[in-house]
Coordinates of C-alpha atoms in Angstrom, one line a residue:
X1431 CA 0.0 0.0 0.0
X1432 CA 1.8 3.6 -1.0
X1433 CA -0.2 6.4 0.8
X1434 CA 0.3 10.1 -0.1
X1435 CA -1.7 13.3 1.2
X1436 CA -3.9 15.7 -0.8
X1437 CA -4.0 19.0 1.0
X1438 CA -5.4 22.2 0.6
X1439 CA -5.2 25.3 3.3
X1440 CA -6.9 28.4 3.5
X1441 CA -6.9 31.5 5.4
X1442 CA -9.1 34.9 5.9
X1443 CA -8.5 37.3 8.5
X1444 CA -12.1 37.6 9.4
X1445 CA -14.9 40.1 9.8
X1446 CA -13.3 42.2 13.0
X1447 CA -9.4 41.8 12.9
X1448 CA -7.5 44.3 11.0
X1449 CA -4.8 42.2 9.9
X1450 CA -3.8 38.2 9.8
X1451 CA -2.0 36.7 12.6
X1452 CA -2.7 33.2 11.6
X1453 CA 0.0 31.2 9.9
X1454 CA 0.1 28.0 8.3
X1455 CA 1.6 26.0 5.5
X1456 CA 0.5 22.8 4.1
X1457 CA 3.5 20.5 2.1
X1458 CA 3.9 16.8 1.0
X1459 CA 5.3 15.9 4.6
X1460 CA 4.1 18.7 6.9
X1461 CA 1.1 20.4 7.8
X1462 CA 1.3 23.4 9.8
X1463 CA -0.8 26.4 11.5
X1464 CA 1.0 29.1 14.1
X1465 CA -1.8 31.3 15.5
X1466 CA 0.0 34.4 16.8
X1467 CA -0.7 37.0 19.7
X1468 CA 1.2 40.3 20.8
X1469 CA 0.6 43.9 19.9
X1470 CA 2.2 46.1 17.3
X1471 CA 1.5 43.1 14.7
X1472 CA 4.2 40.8 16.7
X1473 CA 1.3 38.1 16.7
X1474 CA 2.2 38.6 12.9
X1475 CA 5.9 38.0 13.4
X1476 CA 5.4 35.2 15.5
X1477 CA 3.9 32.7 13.6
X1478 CA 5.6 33.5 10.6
X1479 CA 9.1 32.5 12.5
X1480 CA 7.6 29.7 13.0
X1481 CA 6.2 28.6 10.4
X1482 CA 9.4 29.4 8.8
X1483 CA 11.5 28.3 11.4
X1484 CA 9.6 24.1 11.2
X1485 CA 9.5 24.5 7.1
X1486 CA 12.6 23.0 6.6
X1487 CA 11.4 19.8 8.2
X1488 CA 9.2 19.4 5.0
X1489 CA 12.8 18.9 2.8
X1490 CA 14.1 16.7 5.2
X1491 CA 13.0 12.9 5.0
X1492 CA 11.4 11.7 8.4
X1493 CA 13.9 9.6 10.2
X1494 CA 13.1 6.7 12.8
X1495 CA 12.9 9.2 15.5
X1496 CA 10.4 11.5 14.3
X1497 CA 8.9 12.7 17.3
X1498 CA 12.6 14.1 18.4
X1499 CA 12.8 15.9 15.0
X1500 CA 9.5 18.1 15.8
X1501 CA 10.3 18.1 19.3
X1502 CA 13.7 19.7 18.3
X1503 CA 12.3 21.8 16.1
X1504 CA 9.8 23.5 18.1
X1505 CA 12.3 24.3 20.8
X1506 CA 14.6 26.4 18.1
X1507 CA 11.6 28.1 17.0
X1508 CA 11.1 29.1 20.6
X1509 CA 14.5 30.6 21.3
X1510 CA 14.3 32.2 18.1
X1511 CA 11.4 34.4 19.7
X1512 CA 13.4 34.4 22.6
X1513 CA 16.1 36.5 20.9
X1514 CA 14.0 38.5 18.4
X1515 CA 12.6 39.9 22.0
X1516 CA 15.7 40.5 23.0
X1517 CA 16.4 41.8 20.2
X1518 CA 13.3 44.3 20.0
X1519 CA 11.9 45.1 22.9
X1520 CA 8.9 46.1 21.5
X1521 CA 8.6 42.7 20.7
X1522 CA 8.1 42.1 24.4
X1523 CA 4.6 39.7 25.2
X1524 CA 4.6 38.6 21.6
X1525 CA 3.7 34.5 21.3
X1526 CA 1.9 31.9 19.4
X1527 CA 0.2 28.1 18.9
X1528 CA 1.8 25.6 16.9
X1529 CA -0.3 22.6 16.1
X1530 CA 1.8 20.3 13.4
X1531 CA 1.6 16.6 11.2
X1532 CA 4.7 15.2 10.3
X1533 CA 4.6 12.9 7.4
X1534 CA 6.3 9.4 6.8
X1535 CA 4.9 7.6 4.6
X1536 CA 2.8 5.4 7.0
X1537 CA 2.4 7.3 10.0
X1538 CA 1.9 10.7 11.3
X1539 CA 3.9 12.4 14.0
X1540 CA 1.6 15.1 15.6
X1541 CA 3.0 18.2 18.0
X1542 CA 0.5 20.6 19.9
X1543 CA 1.1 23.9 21.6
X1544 CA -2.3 26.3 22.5
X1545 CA -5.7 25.8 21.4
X1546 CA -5.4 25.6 17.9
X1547 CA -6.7 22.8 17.2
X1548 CA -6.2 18.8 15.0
X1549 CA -9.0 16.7 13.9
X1550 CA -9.2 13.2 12.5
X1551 CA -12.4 12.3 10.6
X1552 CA -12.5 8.6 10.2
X1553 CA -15.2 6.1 9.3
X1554 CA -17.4 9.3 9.1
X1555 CA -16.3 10.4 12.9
X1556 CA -14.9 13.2 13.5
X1557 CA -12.6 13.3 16.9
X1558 CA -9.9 16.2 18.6
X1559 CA -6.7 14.6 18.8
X1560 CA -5.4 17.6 20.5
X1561 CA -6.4 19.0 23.9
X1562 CA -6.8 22.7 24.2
X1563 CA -3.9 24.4 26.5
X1564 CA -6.0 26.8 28.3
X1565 CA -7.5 27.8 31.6
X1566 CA -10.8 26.9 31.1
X1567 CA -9.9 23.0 29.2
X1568 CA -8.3 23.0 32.4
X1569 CA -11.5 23.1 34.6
X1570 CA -13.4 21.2 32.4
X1571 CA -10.6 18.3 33.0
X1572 CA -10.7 19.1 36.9
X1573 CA -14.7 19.1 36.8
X1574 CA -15.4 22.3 37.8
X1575 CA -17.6 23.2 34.4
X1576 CA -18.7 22.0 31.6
X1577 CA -18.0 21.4 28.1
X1578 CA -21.1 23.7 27.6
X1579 CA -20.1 26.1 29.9
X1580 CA -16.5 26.2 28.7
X1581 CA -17.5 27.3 25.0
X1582 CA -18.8 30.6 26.6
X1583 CA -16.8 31.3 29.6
X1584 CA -15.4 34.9 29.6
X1585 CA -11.7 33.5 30.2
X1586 CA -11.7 30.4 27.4
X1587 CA -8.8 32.3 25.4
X1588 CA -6.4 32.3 28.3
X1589 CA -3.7 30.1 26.9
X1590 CA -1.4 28.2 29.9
X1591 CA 0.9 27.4 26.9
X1592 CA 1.9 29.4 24.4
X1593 CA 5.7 29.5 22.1
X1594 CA 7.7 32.2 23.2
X1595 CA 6.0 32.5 26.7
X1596 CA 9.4 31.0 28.3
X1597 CA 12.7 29.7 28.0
X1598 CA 11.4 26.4 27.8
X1599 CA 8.6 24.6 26.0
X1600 CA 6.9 21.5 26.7
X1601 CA 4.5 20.2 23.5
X1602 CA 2.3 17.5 23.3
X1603 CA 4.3 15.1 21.2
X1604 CA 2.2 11.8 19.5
X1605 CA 2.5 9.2 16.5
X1606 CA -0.8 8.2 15.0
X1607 CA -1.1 5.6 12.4
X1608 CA -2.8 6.6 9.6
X1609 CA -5.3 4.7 7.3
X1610 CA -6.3 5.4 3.5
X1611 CA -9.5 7.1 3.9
X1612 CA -8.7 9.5 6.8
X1613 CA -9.5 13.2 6.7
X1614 CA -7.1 15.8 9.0
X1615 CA -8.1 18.9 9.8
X1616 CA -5.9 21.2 11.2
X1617 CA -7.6 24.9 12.0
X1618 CA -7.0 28.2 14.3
X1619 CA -9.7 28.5 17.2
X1620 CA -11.1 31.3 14.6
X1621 CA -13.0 28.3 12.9
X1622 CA -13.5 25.6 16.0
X1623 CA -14.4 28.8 18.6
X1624 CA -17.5 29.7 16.1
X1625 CA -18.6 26.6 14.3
X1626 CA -19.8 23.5 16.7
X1627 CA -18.3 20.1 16.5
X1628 CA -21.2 18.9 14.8
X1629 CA -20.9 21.3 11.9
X1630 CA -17.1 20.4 11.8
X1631 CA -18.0 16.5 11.2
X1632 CA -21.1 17.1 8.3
X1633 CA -18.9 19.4 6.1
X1634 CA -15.6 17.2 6.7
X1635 CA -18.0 13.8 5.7
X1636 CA -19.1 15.8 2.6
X1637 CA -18.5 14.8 -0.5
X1638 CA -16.2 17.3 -1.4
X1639 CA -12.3 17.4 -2.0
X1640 CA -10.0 19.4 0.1
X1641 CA -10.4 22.5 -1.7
X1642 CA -13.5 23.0 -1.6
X1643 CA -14.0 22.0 2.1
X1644 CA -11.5 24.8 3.2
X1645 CA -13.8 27.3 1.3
X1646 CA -16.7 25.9 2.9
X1647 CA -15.2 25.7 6.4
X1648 CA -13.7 29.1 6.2
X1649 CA -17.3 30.5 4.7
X1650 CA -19.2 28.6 8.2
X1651 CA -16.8 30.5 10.7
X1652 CA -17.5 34.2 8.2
X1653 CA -21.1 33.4 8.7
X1654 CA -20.8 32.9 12.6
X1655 CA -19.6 36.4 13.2
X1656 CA -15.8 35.8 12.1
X1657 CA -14.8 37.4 15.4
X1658 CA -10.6 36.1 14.7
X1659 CA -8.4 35.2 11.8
X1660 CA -9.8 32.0 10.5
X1661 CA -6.8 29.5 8.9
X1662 CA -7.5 25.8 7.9
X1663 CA -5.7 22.6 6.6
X1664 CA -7.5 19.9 5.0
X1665 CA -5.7 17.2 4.3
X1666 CA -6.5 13.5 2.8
X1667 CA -4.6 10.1 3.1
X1668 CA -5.0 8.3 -0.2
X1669 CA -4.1 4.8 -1.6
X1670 CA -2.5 5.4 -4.9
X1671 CA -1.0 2.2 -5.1
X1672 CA -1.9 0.8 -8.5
X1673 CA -3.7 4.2 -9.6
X1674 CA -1.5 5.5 -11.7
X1675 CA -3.8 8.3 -13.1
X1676 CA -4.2 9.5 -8.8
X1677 CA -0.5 9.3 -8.1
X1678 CA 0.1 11.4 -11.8
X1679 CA -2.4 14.1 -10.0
X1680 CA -0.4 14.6 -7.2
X1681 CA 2.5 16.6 -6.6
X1682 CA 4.8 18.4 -3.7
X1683 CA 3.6 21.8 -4.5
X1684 CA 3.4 23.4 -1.0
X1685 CA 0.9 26.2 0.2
X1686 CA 1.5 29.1 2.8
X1687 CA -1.6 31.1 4.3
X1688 CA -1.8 34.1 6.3
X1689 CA 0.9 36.4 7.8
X1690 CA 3.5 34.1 6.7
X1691 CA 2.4 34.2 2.8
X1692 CA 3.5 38.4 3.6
X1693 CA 6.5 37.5 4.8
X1694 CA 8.1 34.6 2.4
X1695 CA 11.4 35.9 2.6
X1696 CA 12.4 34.3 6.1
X1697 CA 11.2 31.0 4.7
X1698 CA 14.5 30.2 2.6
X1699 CA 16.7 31.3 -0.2
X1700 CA 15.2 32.5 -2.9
X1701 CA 17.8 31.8 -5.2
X1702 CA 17.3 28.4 -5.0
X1703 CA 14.1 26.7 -5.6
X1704 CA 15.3 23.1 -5.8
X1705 CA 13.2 22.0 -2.4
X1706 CA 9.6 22.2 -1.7
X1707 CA 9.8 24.4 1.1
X1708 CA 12.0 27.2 -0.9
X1709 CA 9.1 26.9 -3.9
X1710 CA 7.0 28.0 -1.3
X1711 CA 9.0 30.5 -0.3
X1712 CA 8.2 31.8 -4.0
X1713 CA 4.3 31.1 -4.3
X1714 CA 2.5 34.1 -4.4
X1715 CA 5.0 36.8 -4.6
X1716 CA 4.7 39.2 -8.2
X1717 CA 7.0 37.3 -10.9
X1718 CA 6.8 34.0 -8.6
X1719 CA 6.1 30.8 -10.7
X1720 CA 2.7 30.3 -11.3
X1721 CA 0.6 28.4 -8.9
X1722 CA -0.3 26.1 -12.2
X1723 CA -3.9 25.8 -10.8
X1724 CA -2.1 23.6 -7.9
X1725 CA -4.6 24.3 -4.7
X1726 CA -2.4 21.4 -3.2
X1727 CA -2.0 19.0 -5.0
X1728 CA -4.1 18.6 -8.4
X1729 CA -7.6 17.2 -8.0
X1730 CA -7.8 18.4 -4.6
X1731 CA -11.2 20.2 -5.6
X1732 CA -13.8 19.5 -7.6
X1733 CA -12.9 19.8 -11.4
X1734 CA -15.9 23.2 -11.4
X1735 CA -14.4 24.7 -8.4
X1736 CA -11.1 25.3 -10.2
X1737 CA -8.0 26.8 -8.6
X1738 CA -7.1 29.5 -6.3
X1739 CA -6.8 32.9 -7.0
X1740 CA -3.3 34.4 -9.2
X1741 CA -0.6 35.9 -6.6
X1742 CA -2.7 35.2 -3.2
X1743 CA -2.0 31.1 -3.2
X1744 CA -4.3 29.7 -0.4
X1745 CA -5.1 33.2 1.0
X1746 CA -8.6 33.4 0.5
X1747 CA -11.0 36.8 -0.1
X1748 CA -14.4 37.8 0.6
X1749 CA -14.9 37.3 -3.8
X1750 CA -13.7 33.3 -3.6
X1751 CA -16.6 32.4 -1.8
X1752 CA -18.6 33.4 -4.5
X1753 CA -20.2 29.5 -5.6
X1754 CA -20.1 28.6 -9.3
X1755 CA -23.6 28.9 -10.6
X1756 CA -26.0 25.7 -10.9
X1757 CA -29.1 24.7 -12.3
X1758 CA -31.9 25.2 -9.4
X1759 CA -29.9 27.4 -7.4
X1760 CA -33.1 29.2 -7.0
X1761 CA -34.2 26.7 -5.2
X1762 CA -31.5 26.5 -2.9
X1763 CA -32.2 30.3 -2.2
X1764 CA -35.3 30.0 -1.4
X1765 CA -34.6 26.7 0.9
X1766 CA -32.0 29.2 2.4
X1767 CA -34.6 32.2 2.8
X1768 CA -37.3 30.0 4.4
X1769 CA -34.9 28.7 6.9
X1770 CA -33.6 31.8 7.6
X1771 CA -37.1 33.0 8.0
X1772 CA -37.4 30.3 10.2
X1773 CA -34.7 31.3 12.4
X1774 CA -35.4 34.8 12.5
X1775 CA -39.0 33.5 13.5
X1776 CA -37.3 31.1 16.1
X1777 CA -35.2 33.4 17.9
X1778 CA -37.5 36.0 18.4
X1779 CA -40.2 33.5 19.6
X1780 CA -37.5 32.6 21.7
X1781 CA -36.9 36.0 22.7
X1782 CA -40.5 36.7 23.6
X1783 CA -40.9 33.5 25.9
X1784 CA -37.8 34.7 27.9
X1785 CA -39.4 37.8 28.4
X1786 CA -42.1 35.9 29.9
X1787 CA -40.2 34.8 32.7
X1788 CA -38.5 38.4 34.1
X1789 CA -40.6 40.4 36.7
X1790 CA -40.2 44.1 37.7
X1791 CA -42.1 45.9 39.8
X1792 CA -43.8 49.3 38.4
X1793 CA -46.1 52.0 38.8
X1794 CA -49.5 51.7 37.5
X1795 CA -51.5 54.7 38.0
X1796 CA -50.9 55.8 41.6
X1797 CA -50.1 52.7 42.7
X1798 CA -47.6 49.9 42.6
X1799 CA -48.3 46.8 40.5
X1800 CA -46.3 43.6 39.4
X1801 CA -45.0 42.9 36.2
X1802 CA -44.2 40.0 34.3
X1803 CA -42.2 40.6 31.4
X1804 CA -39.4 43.5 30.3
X1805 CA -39.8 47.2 31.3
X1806 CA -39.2 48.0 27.3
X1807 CA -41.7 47.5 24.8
X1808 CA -40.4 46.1 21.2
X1809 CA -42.0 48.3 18.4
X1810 CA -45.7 47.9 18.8
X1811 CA -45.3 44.8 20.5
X1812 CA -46.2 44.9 24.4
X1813 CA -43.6 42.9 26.0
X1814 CA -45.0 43.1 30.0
X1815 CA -48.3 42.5 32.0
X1816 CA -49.9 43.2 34.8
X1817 CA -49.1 39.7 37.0
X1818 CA -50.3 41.4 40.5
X1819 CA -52.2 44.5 41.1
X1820 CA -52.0 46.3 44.4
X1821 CA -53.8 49.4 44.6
X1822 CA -53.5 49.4 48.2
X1823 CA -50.0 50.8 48.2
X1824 CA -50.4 54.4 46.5
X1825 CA -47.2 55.9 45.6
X1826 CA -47.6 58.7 47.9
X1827 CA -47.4 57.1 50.9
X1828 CA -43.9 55.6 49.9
X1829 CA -40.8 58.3 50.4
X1830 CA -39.6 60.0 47.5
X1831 CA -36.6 58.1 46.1
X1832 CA -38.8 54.3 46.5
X1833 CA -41.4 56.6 44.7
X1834 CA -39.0 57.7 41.8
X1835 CA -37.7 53.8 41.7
X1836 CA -41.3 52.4 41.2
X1837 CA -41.5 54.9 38.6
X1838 CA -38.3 53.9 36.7
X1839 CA -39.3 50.3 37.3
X1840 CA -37.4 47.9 39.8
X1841 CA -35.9 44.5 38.4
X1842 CA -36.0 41.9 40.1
X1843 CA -34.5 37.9 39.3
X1844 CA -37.8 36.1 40.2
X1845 CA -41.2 35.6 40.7
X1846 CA -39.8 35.1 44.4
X1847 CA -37.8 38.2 44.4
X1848 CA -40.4 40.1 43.2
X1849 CA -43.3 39.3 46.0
X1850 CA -40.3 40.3 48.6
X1851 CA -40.0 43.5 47.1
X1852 CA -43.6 44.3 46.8
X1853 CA -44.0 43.7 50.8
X1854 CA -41.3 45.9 51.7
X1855 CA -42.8 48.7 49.9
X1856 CA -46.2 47.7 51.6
X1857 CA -44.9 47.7 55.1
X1858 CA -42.8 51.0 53.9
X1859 CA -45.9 52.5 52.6
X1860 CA -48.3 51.4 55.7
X1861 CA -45.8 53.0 57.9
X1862 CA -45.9 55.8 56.4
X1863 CA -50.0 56.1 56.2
X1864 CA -49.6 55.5 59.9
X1865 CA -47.1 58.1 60.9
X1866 CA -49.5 60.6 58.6
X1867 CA -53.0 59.5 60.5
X1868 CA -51.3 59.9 63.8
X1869 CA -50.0 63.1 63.1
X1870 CA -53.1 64.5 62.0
X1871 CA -54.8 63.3 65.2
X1872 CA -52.4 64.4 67.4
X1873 CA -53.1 68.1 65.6
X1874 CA -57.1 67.5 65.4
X1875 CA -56.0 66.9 69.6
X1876 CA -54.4 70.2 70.0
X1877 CA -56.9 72.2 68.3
X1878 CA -59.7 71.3 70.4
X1879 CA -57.7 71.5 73.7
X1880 CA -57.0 75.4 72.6
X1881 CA -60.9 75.6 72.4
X1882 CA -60.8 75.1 75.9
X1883 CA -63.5 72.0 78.0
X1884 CA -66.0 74.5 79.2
X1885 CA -68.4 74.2 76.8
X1886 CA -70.7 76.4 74.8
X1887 CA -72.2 79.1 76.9
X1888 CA -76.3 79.8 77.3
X1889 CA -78.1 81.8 75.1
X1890 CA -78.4 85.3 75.8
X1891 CA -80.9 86.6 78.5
X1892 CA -81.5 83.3 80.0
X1893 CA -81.1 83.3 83.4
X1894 CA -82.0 80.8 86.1
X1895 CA -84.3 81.5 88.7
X1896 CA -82.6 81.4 92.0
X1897 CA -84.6 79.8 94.7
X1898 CA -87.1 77.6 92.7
X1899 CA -87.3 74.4 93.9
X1900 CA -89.9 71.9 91.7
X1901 CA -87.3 69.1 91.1
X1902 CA -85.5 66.4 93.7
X1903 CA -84.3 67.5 97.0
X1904 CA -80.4 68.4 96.7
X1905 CA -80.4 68.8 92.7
X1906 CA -78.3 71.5 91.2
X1907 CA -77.9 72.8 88.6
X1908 CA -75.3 74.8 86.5
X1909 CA -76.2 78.1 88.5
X1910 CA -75.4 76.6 91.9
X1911 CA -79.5 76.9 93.2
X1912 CA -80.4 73.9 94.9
X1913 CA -83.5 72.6 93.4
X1914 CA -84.4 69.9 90.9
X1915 CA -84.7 70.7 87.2
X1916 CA -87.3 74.0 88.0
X1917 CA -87.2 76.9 85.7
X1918 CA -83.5 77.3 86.1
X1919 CA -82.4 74.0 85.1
X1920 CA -84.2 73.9 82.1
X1921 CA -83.3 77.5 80.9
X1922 CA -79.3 76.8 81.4
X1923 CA -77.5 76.6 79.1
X1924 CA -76.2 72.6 79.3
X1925 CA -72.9 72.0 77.7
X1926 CA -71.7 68.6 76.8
X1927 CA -67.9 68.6 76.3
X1928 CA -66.1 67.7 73.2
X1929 CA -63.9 64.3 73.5
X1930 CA -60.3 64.9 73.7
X1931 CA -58.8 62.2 71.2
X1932 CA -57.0 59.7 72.9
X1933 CA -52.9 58.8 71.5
X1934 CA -52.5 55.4 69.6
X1935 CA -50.4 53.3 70.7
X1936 CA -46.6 53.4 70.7
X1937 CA -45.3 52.3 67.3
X1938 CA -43.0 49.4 67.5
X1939 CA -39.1 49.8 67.1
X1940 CA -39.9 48.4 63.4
X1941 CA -42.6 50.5 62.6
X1942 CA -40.1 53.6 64.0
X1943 CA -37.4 52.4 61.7
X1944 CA -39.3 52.6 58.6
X1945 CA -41.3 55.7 59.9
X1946 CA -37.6 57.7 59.7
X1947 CA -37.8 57.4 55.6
X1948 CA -41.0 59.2 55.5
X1949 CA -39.2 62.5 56.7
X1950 CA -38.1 62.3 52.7
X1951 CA -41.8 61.8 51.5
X1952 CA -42.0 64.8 49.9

């Protein structure tokens, strides 16, 4: 059995990033992608170094000890950050990932620094064979989250091992035994950050050659926001043993993608093209051989999808994802429209039955009501209700700034939460009814005890008849005659006095806490 590789790579600097600090390169032994970090473009310089610094292994047959090779390799491409820093300080805090096949013949030799990222699709599987270097891969392997919870946690591109971080690097170092029919993918976490596992494994099972699938991979991660540089290797193991008309099709033509295709100069000589890396070294520069329609080696694509562009060799634009037309691409679009449509429809159905489960706690009228729903209102659409009405806490009973809240609305993370709150601004707002009733009784009090108890005097010109005597023995009345209730008791003036209102009782150390706030009722 004589198995080769057909390749392709691809790379796009995305929808937010200003420049490319992706790197990779994709030859008939080694497949490569550097995904650099640093300010003042050093992410840029350092994947190119290394990129350019592990190139050479692509010239140089595999020995027996192939794991030492990469192993060696990737600790020169760290100290050669190591002194460009020293070299630069501005270079200071620059690093990168390094995910890497090396290619025998029969086996591959696989090396893994950061979270970019190696797949093998076999058998119509797709698994990682790298594990991410980073904080949060480390708490999923501890148990502390989730694989869930890991794709969104605020810290999941804090890297724990990165090239040019130290003095010293320790990679992941493997041999995996390949099989005629296995599909690699090698990517940047600017593809596997935005399109899901799933997605990964039904566009690498396609029926589609390398070429193609890098478009279509690279056009999934575009569509998901394209938040980072996207870069990609696909790569195939084929059996050409026997087929002569496969093993004419393929070639060593190598590929370079991203900031390293700007750079080719520090990948070799270019005086000499007699290896593969140093023909890379010439791809896409102006007056460079021509790419020959070689998108890794021939036949990697379909025969409509044709080659890549002339002078940008595997360095995709927004214009190359443009798809060759087809009969009943109309239908297509319209299968494409009605899922959108679908989506659209989904998410915002969605949206609304989220809505449905806030509360928030409101004014209604001139007095307080529960809410369920969102304070804002979408268009013409009403996105709260009335869950609770109490009009037996008015608003002005509460003190000014709980008044003002209500008014603004107050948020709230439950159903729970929200009854709690609605009792403290009752007892708030009974206090403060209280405090106001007593206070007007205690002045309704004063008023009549500056009226004086006496009474109401007689009318004018009555006067009581001193001496008569026609009631009981020892009566008397207002005048002071002794007598019964004769001419002078009935003609005095009888005054019944007015009740003197008597002081609730003393409100309790609660009720005088919450009675303070009302001083700022008004």
């Amino acid at each position: 059995m004589s198995l080769s590789l057909r390749f392709a790579a691809g790379s796009h600097k995305g929808m937010i990033r200003e420049g490319n600090e992706d790197s990779g390169y994709a030859g008939p032994r080694l497949l490569a992608i550097a995904d650099g970090m640093g300010g003042q473009a050093a992410g840029e310089v350092a994947s190119s170094e290394v990129i350019s610094t592990l190139v050479q292994l692509d010239d140089d047959v595999p020995g027996s000890d192939i794991l030492t090779s990469l192993g060696t390799a990737v600790q020169r491409a760290n100290d050669q950050l190591r002194v460009m820093v020293e070299e630069d300080p501005q270079l200071e805090g620059m690093g990168t990932t390094l995910t890497a096949l090396l290619w025998t013949g029969q086996r591959l030799g696989l090396v893994h620094v950061g979270d970019s990222r190696a797949y093998l699709l076999r058998d119509g599987v797709l698994t990682q064979i790298t594990q991410d270097h980073t904080w949060v891969q480390r708490l999923v392997d501890e148990g502390r989250i989730t694989e869930e919870e890991a794709t969104t946690h605020p810290q999941r591109s804090l890297l724990m091992r990165a090239l040019g971080s130290g003095d010293h690097v320790e990679p992941d170092l493997s041999i995996r035994e390949v099989r005629a029919g296995d599909r690699y993918l090698i990517c940047s976490d600017g593809l596997s950050g935005v399109v899901s596992h799933q997605t990964l494994e039904e566009t690498l099972a396609g029926y589609h050659g390398p070429h193609e699938t890098v478009q279509e991979l690279i056009q999934l991660a575009l569509r998901g926001g394209g938040p980072d540089n996207i870069t990609c290797i696909v790569a195939d193991v084929l059996d050409v043993d026997g087929n002569e008309s496969m093993a004419g099709q393929l070639n060593d033509t190598p590929v370079i993608v991203g900031a390293v295709a700007e750079n080719q100069h520090q990948l070799s000589d270019p005086s000499t093209l007699q290896t593969p890396a140093a023909r890379a070294a010439e791809l896409g520069r102006p007056g460079g051989p021509p790419p020959g329609g070689a998108f890794g080696p021939p036949g990697s694509g379909d025969p409509e999808v044709g080659g890549p562009p002339q002078g940008s060799f595997g360095a995709f634009m927004d214009e190359d994802f443009v798809k060759p037309r087809r009969r009943g691409r109309w239908i297509k679009r319209s299968l494409f429209l009605v899922l959108a449509l679908g989506v659209i429809g989904g998410g915002l159905y969605g949206g609304y039955r989220w809505t449905q489960t806030q509360y928030f706690v409101g004014a209604k009228d001139d007095h307080i009501a529960l809410y369920r729903g969102i304070s804002q209102d979408l268009a013409w659409f009403r996105l709260n209700d009335v869950d609770e009405d109490h009009p037996e806490i008015e608003l002005k009973y509460l003190p000014l700034y709980q008044r003002n809240q209500v008014k603004e609305t107050i948020a709230v993370d439950s159903r729970t939460q929200a009854g709690e709150k609605v009792t403290e601004l009752s007892r708030q707002a009974n206090a403060c009814r209280s405090k106001e009733q007593r206070e007007a009784a205690e002045r309704e009090a004063a008023r009549n005890k500056g009226k004086g108890q006496a009474g109401t005097p007689g009318k004018p010109g009555s006067t009581a008849k001193p001496g008569t005597q026609t009631g009981k023995p020892g009566s008397t009345d207002k005048a002071g005659t002794t007598g019964g209730t004769g001419t002078a008791g009935a003609l005095s003036a009888t005054v019944t006095p007015s009740p003197t209102p008597t002081p609730s009782q003393a409100p309790s150390e609660e009720q005088q806490k919450l009675e303070k706030n009302c001083s700022t009722q008004q």
